[in-house]
Short mmCIF file of C-alpha atoms in Angstrom, two decimals:
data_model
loop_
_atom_site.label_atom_id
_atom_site.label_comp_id
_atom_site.label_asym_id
_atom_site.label_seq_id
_atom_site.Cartn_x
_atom_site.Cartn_y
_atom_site.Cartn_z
CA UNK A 2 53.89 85.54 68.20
CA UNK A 3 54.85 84.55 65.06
CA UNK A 4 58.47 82.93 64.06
CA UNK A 5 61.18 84.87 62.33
CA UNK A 6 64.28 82.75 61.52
CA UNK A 7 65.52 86.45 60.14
CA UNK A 8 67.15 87.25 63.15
CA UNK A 9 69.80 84.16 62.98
CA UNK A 10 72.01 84.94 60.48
CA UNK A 11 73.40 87.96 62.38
CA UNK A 12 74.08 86.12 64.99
CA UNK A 13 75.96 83.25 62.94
CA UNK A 14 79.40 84.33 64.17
CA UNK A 15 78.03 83.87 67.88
CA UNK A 16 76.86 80.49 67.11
CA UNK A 17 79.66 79.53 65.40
CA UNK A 18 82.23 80.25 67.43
CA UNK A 19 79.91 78.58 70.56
CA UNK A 20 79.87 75.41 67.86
CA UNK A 21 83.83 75.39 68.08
CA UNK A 22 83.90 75.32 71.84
CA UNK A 23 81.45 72.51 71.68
CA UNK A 24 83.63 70.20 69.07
CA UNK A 25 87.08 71.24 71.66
CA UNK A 26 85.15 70.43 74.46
CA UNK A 27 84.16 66.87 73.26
CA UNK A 28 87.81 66.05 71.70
CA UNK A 29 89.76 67.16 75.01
CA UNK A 30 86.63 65.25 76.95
CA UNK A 31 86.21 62.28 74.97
CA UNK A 32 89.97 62.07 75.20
CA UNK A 33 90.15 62.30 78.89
CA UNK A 34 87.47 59.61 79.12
CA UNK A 35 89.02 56.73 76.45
CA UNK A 36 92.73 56.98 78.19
CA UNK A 37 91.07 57.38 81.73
CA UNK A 38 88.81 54.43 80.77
CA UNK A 39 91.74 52.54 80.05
CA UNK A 40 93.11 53.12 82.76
CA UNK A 41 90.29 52.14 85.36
CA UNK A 42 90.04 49.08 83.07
CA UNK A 43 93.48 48.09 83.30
CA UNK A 44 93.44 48.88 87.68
CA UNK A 45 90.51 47.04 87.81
CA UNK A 46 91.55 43.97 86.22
CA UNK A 47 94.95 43.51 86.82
CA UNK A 48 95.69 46.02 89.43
CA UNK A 49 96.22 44.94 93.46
CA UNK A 50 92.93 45.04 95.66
CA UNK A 51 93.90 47.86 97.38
CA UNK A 52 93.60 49.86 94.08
CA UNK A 53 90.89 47.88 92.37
CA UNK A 54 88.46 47.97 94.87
CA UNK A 55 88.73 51.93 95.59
CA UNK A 56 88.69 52.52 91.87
CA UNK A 57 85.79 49.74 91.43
CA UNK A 58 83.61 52.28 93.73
CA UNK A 59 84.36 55.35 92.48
CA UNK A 60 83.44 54.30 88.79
CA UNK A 61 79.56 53.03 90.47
CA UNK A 62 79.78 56.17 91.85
CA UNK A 63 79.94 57.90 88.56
CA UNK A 64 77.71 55.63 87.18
CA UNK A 65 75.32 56.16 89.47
CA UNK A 66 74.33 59.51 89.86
CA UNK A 67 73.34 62.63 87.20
CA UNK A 68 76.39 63.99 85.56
CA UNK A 69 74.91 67.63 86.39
CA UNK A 70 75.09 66.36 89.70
CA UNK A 71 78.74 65.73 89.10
CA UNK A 72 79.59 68.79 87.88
CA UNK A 73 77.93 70.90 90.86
CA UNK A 74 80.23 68.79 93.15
CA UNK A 75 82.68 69.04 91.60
CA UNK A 76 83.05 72.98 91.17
CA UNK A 77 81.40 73.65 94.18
CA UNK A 78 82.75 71.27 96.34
CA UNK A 79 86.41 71.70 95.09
CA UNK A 80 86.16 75.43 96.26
CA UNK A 81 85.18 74.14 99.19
CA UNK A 82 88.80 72.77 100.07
CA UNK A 83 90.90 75.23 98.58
CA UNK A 84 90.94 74.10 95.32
CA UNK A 85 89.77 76.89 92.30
CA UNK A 86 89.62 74.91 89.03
CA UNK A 87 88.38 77.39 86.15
CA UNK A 88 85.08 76.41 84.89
CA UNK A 89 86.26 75.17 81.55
CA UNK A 90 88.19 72.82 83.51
CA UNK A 91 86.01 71.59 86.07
CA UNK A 92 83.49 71.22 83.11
CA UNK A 93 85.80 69.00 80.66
CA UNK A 94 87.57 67.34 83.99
CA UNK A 95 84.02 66.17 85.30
CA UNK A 96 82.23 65.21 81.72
CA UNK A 97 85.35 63.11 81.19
CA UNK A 98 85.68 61.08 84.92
CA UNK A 99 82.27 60.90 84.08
CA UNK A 100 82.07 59.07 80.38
CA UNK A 101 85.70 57.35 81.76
CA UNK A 102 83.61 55.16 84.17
CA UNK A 103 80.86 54.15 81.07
CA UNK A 104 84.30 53.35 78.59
CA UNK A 105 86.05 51.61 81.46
CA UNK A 106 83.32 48.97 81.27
CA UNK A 107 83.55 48.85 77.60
CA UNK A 108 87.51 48.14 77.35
CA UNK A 109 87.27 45.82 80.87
CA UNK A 110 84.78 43.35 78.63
CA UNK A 111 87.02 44.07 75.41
CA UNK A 112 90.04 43.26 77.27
CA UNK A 113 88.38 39.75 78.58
CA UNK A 114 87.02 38.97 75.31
CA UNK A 115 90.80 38.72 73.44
CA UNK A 116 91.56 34.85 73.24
CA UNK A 117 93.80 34.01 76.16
CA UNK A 118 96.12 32.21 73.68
CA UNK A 119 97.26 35.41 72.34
CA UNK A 120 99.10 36.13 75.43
CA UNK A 121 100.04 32.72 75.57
CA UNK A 122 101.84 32.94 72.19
CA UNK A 123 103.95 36.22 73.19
CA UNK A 124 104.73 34.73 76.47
CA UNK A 125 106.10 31.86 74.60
CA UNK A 126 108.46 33.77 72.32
CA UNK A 127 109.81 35.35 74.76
CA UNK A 128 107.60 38.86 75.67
CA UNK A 129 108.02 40.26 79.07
CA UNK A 130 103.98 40.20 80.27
CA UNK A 131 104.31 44.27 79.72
CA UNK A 132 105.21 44.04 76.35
CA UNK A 133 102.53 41.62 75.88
CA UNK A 134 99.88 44.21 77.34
CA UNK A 135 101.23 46.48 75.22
CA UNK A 136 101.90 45.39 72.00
CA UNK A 137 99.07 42.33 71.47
CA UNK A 138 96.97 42.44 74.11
CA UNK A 139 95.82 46.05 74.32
CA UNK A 140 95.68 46.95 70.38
CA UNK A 141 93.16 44.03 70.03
CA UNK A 142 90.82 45.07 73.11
CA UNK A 143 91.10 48.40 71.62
CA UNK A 144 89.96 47.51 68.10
CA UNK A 145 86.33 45.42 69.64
CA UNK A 146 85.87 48.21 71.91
CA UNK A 147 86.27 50.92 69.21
CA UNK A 148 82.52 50.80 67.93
CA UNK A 149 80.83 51.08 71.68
CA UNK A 150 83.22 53.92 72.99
CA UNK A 151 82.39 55.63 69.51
CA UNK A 152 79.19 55.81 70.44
CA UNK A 153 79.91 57.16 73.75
CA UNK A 154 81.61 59.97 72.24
CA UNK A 155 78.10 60.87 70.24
CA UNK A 156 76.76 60.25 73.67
CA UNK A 157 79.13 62.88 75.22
CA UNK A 158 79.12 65.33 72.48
CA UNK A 159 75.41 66.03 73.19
CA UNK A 160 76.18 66.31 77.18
CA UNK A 161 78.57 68.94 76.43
CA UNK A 162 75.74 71.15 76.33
CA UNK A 163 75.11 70.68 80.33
CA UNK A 164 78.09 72.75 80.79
CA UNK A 165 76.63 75.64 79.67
CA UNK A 166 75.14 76.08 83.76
CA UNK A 167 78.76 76.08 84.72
CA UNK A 168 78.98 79.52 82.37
CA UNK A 169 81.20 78.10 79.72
CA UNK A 170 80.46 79.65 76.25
CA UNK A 171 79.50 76.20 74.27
CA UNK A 172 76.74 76.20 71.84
CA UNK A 173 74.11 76.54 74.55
CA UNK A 174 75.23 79.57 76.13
CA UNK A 175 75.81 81.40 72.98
CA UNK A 176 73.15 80.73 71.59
CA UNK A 177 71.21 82.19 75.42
CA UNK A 178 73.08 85.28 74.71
CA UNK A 179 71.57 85.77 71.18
CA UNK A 180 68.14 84.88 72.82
CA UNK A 181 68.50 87.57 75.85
CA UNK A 182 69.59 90.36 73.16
CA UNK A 183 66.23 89.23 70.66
CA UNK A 184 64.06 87.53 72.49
CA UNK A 185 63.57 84.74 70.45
CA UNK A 186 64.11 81.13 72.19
CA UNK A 187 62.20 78.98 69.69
CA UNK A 188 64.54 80.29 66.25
CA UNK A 189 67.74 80.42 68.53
CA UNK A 190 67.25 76.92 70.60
CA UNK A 191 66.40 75.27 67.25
CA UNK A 192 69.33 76.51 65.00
CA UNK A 193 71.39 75.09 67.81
CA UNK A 194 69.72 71.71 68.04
CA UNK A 195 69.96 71.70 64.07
CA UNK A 196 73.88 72.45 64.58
CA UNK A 197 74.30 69.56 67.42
CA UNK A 198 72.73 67.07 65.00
CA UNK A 199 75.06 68.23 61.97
CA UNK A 200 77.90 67.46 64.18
CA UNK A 201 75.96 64.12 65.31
CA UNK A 202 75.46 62.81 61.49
CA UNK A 203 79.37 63.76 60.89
CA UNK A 204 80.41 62.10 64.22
CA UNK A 205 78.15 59.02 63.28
CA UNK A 206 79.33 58.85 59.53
CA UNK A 207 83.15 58.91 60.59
CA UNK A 208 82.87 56.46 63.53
CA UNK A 209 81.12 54.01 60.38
CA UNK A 210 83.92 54.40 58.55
CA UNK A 211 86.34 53.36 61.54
CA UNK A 212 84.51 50.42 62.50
CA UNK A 213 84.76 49.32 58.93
CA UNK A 214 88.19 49.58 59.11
CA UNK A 215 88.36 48.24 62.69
CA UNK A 216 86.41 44.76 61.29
CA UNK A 217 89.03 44.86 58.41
CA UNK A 218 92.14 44.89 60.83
CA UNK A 219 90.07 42.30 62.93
CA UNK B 9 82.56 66.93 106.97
CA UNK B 10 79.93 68.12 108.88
CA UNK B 11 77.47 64.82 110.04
CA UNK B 12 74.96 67.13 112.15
CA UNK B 13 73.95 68.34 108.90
CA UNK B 14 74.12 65.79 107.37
CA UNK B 15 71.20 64.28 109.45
CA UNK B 16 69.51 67.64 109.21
CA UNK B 17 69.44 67.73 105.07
CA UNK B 18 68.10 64.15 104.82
CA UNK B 19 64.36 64.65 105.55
CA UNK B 20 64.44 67.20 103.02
CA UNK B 21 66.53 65.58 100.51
CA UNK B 22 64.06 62.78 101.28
CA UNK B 23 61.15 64.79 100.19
CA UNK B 24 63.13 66.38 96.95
CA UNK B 25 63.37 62.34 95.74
CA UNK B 26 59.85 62.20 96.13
CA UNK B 27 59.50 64.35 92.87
CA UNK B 28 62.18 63.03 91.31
CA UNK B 29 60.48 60.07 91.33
CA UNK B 30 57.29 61.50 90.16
CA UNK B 31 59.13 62.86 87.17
CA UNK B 32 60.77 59.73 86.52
CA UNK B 33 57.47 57.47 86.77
CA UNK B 34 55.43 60.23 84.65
CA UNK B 35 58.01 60.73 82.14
CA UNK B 36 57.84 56.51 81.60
CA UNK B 37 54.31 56.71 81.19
CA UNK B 38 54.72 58.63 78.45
CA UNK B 39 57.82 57.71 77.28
CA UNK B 40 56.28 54.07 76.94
CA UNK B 41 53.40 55.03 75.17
CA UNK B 42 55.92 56.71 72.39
CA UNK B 43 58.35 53.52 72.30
CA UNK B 44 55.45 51.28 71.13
CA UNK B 45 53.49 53.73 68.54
CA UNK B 46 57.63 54.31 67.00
CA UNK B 47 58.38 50.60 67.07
CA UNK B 48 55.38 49.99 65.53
CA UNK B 49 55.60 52.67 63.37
CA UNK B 50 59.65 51.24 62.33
CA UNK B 51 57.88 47.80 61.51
CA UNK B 52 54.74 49.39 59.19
CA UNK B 53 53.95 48.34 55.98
CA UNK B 54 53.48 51.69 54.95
CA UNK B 55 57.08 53.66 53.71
CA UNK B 56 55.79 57.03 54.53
CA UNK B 57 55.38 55.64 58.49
CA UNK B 58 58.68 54.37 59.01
CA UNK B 59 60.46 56.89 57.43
CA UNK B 60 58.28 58.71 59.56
CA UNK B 61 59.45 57.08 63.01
CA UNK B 62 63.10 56.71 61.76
CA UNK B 63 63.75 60.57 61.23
CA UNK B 64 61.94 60.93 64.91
CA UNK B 65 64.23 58.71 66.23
CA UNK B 66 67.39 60.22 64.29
CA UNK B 67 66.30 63.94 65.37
CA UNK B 68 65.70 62.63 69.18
CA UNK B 69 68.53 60.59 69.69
CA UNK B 70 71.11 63.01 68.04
CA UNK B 71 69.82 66.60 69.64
CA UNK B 72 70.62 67.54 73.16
CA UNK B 73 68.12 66.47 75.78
CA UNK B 74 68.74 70.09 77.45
CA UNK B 75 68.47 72.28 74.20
CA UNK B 76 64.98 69.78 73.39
CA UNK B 77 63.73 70.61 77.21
CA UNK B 78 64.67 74.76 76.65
CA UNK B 79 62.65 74.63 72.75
CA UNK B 80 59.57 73.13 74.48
CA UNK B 81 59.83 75.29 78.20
CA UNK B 82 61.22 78.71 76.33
CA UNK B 83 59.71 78.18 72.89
CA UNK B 84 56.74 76.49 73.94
CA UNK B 85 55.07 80.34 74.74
CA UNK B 86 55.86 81.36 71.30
CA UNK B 87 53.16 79.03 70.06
CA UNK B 88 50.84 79.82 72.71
CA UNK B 89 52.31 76.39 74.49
CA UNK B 90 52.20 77.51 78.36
CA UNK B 91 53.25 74.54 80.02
CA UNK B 92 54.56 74.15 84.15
CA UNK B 93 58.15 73.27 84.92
CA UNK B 94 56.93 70.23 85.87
CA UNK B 95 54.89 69.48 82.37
CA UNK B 96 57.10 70.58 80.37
CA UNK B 97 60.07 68.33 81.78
CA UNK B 98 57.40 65.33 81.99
CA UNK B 99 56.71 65.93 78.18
CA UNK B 100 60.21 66.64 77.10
CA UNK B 101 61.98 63.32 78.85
CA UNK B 102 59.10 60.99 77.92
CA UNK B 103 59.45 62.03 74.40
CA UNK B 104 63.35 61.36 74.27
CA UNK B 105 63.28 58.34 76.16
CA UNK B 106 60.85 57.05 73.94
CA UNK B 107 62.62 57.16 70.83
CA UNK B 108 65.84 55.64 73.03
CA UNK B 109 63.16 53.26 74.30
CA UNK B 110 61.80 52.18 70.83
CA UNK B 111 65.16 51.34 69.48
CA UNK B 112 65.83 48.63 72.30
CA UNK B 113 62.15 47.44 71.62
CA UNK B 114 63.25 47.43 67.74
CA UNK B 115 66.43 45.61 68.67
CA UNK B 116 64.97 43.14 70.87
CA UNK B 117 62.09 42.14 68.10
CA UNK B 118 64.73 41.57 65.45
CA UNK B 119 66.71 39.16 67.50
CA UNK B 120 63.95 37.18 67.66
CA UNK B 121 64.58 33.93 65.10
CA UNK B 122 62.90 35.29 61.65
CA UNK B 123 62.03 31.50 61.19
CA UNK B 124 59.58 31.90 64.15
CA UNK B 125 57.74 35.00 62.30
CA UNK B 126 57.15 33.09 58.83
CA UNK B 127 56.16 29.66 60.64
CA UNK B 128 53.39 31.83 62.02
CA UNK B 129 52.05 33.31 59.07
CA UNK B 130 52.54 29.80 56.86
CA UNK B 131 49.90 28.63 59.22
CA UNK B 132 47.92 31.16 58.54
CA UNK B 133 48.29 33.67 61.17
CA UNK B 134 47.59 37.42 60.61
CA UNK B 135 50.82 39.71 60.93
CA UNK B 136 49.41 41.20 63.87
CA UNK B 137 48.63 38.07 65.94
CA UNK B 138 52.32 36.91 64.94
CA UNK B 139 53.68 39.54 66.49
CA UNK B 140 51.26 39.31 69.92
CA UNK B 141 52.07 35.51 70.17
CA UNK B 142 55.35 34.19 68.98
CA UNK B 143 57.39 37.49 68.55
CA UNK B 144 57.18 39.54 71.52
CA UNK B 145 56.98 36.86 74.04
CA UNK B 146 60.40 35.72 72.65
CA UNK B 147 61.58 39.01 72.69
CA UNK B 148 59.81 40.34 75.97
CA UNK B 149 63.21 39.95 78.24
CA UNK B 150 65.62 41.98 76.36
CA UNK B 151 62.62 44.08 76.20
CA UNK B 152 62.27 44.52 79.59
CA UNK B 153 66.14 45.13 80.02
CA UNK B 154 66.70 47.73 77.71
CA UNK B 155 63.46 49.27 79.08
CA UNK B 156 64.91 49.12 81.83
CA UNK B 157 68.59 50.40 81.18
CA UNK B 158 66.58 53.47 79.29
CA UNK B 159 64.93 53.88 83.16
CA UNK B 160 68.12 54.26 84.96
CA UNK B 161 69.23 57.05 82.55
CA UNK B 162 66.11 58.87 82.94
CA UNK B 163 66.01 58.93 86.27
CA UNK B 164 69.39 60.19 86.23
CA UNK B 165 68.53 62.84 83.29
CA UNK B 166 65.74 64.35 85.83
CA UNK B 167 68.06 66.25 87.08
CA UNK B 168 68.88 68.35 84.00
CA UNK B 169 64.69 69.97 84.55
CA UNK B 170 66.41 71.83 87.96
CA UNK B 171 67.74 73.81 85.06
CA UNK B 172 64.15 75.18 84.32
CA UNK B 173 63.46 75.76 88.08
CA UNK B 174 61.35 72.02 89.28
CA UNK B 175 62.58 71.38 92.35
CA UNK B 176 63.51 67.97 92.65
CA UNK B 177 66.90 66.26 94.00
CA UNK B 178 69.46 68.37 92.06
CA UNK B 179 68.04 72.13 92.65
CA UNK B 180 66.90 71.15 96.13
CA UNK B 181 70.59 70.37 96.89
CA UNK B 182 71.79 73.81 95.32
CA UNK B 183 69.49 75.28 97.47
CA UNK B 184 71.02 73.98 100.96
CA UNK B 185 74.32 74.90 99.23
CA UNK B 186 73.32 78.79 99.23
CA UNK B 187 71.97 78.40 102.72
CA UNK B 188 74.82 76.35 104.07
CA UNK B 189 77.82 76.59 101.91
CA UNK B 190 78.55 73.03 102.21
CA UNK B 191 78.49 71.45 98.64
CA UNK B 192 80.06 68.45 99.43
CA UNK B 193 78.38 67.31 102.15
CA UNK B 194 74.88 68.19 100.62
CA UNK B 195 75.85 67.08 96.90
CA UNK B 196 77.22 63.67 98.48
CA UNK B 197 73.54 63.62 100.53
CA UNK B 198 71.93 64.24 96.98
CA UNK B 199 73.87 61.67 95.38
CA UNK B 200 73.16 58.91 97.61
CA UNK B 201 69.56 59.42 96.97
CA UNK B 202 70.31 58.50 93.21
CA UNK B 203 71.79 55.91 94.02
CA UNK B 204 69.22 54.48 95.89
CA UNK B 205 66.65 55.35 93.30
CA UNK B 206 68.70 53.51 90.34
CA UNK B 207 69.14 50.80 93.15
CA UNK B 208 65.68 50.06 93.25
CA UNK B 209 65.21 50.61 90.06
CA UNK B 210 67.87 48.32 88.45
CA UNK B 211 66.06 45.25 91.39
CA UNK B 212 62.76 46.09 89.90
CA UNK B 213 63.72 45.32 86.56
CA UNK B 214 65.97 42.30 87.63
CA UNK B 215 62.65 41.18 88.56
CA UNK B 216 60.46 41.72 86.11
CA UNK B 217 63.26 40.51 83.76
CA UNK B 218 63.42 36.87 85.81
CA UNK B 219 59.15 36.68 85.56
CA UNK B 220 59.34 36.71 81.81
CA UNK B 221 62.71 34.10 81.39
CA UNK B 222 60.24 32.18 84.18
CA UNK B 223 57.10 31.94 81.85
CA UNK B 224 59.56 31.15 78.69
CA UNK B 225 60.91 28.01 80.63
CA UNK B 226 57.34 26.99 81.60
CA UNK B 227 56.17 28.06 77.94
CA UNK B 228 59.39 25.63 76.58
#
């Protein structure tokens, strides 16, 4: 069997459109996972035990095991109690708990690393400790983690392709239609790999020009 | 939550680990073997080669491990490339960890003092015996962690070759779930076995890590 890359373009629009799902998926995703990530930072380091410990566990838990895994539970197991989440959902839900527990660790360490006389100083002048958090605290943390949780994102872009066994029309499952219609995994599988690394080199190139920045604010 | 079967799934889920294992340990073996000819290939003298092993890395690291595993098991046959489940998993992992692998060797060997390197060779020793016997000793722990860290993910990413019918943990589990309807309890049975397998993993490398700061302290 020889290779015939003649049958792609008719199937651009197909491919396209499955590229479009993929880029939504990772910016709803990869937003769920940096505030969530905050978030589990935050509980973890200043919240009470009672809250720190449970959310301590769940995050090894997430850690732990296969994100595929993850996503079976959770759209199987959720029907299990009563609870239908659509498959787009359960797909973005569970890639972002998931990526929330790797970003959580990022921000926990960027959060330790800002120079304890920062908060200190606002304390000083008068900040309430929230207002510290908020305004001088946080922004900093946020600016050393910035490069690592980029790279998570990259990270999570090419996992968005896993969701295609949940049935969600990404890249992958488009491009498995064209394939069942011609018959021609290699030329279809490929073109989509090519497209995930276009989107790669972008997402690398912008996240370069952010952490310049970032070391300029710093 | 249903505990009877519970205790019934875990001899099987027991045996499903088994070859998640195997395709963890096989897909090291090769993935190893691919981390040291790119690293070496990243520190050639020759441009062509580590261009070469760059791009590999590039194309690896920023493609889809699933779409990489469906070219090689679904386009594979197109080329006359028959391979098993099993083989084609085992080929497709160890040749994406590698290039993950490589760049934590590549990172490790850099971090290494460059003084060290050109004392070496001002006393007259060859590039490769610089490398053998100042370099990677020096750099042999973070090595061994990032080999590690790179372990821990592919044992997780094993589970993506239930996707091409190998069944290990993951499919195993979906199995039980069609005979039982119980996801949770048999996805939480499943997931406990990863656990344990990155447990043991993550000790092994703590480990090996300690042996090699060890012999540095002696060497010092």
């Amino acid at each position: 069997m020889t290779l015939d890359f003649g049958v792609v373009p008719s199937y651009s629009q197909l491919l396209f459109t499955g590229l479009l799902w993929t880029i939504f998926i990772t910016v709803l995703a990869g937003s769920v996972s940096i505030l969530l990530g905050i978030a589990i930072a935050t509980t973890t380091l200043y919240g009470p035990k009672f809250a720190s410990l449970p959310v301590r566990g769940i995050s090894f838990l997430f850690l732990g095991t296969p994100l595929l895994l993850q996503l079976y539970l959770l759209y199987y197991g959720l029907s299990q109690v009563g609870v239908m989440l659509p498959a787009f959902w359960t797909g973005v839900v569970g890639l972002g708990l998931h990526y929330a527990a790797y970003n959580a660790d990022i921000f926990r360490a960027s959060l330790q690393a800002v120079d304890p006389g920062q908060a200190e100083a606002a304390r000083s002048l008068g900040f309430s400790r929230g207002a510290t958090q908020r305004l001088f605290i946080m922004p900093q943390a946020i600016v050393t983690a910035l490069p690592q949780v980029g790279n998570n994102s990259i990270i999570l872009l090419k996992d968005t392709a896993v969701l295609s066994v949940l049935g969600i029309a990404e890249l992958v499952l488009n491009a498995q239609r064209a394939i069942s219609e011609t018959y021609r995994p290699f030329e279809f599988y490929f073109t989509a790999a090519l497209l995930y690394y276009v989107v790669n080199l972008a997402m690398e190139f912008l996240l370069g020009i952010a952490a310049r920045k970032a070391e300029e604010i710093r | 939550m249903d505990i009877q079967l519970i205790g019934r799934l875990l001899p099987h889920i027991m045996e499903a680990s088994l070859l998640t294992i195997g395709l963890t340990a096989c897909s090291l073996a090769i993935g190893l073997v691919v981390a040291t000819a790119v690293a070496a290939g990243r520190f050639s003298r020759m441009r062509p080669i580590r261009w070469l092993a760059t791009a590999y890395v590039s194309v690896m690291r920023g493609t889809p491990l699933l779409v990489q595993l469906f070219i090689v098991f679904f386009g594979g046959p197109q080329f006359r490339l028959d391979l098993t489940p099993f083989m084609a998993g085992v080929l497709t992992m160890g040749l994406n960890i590698g290039a993950y692998m490589s760049e934590g060797i590549k990172g490790a060997i850099i971090s290494v003092d460059k003084g060290q390197g050109e004392a070496s060779r001002s006393i007259g020793f060859g590039r490769f015996d610089t490398m053998r016997l100042f370099i990677l000793p020096q750099a042999a722990p973070l090595i061994i962690r990032s080999l590690g860290v790179n372990t821990v993910i592919l044992s997780k990413s094993t589970a993506l070759v239930s996707t091409i019918g190998v069944v290990e943990l993951t499919y195993s589990a979906q199995r039980f779930v069609t005979s039982t309807y119980k996801p949770f309890e048999v996805f939480a049975v499943a997931g406990a076995a990863y656990i344990a397998i990155v447990a043991v993993i993550s000790l092994i490398v703590r480990g090996a890590e300690k042996l090699f700061d060890a012999d540095r302290r002696v060497a010092a």
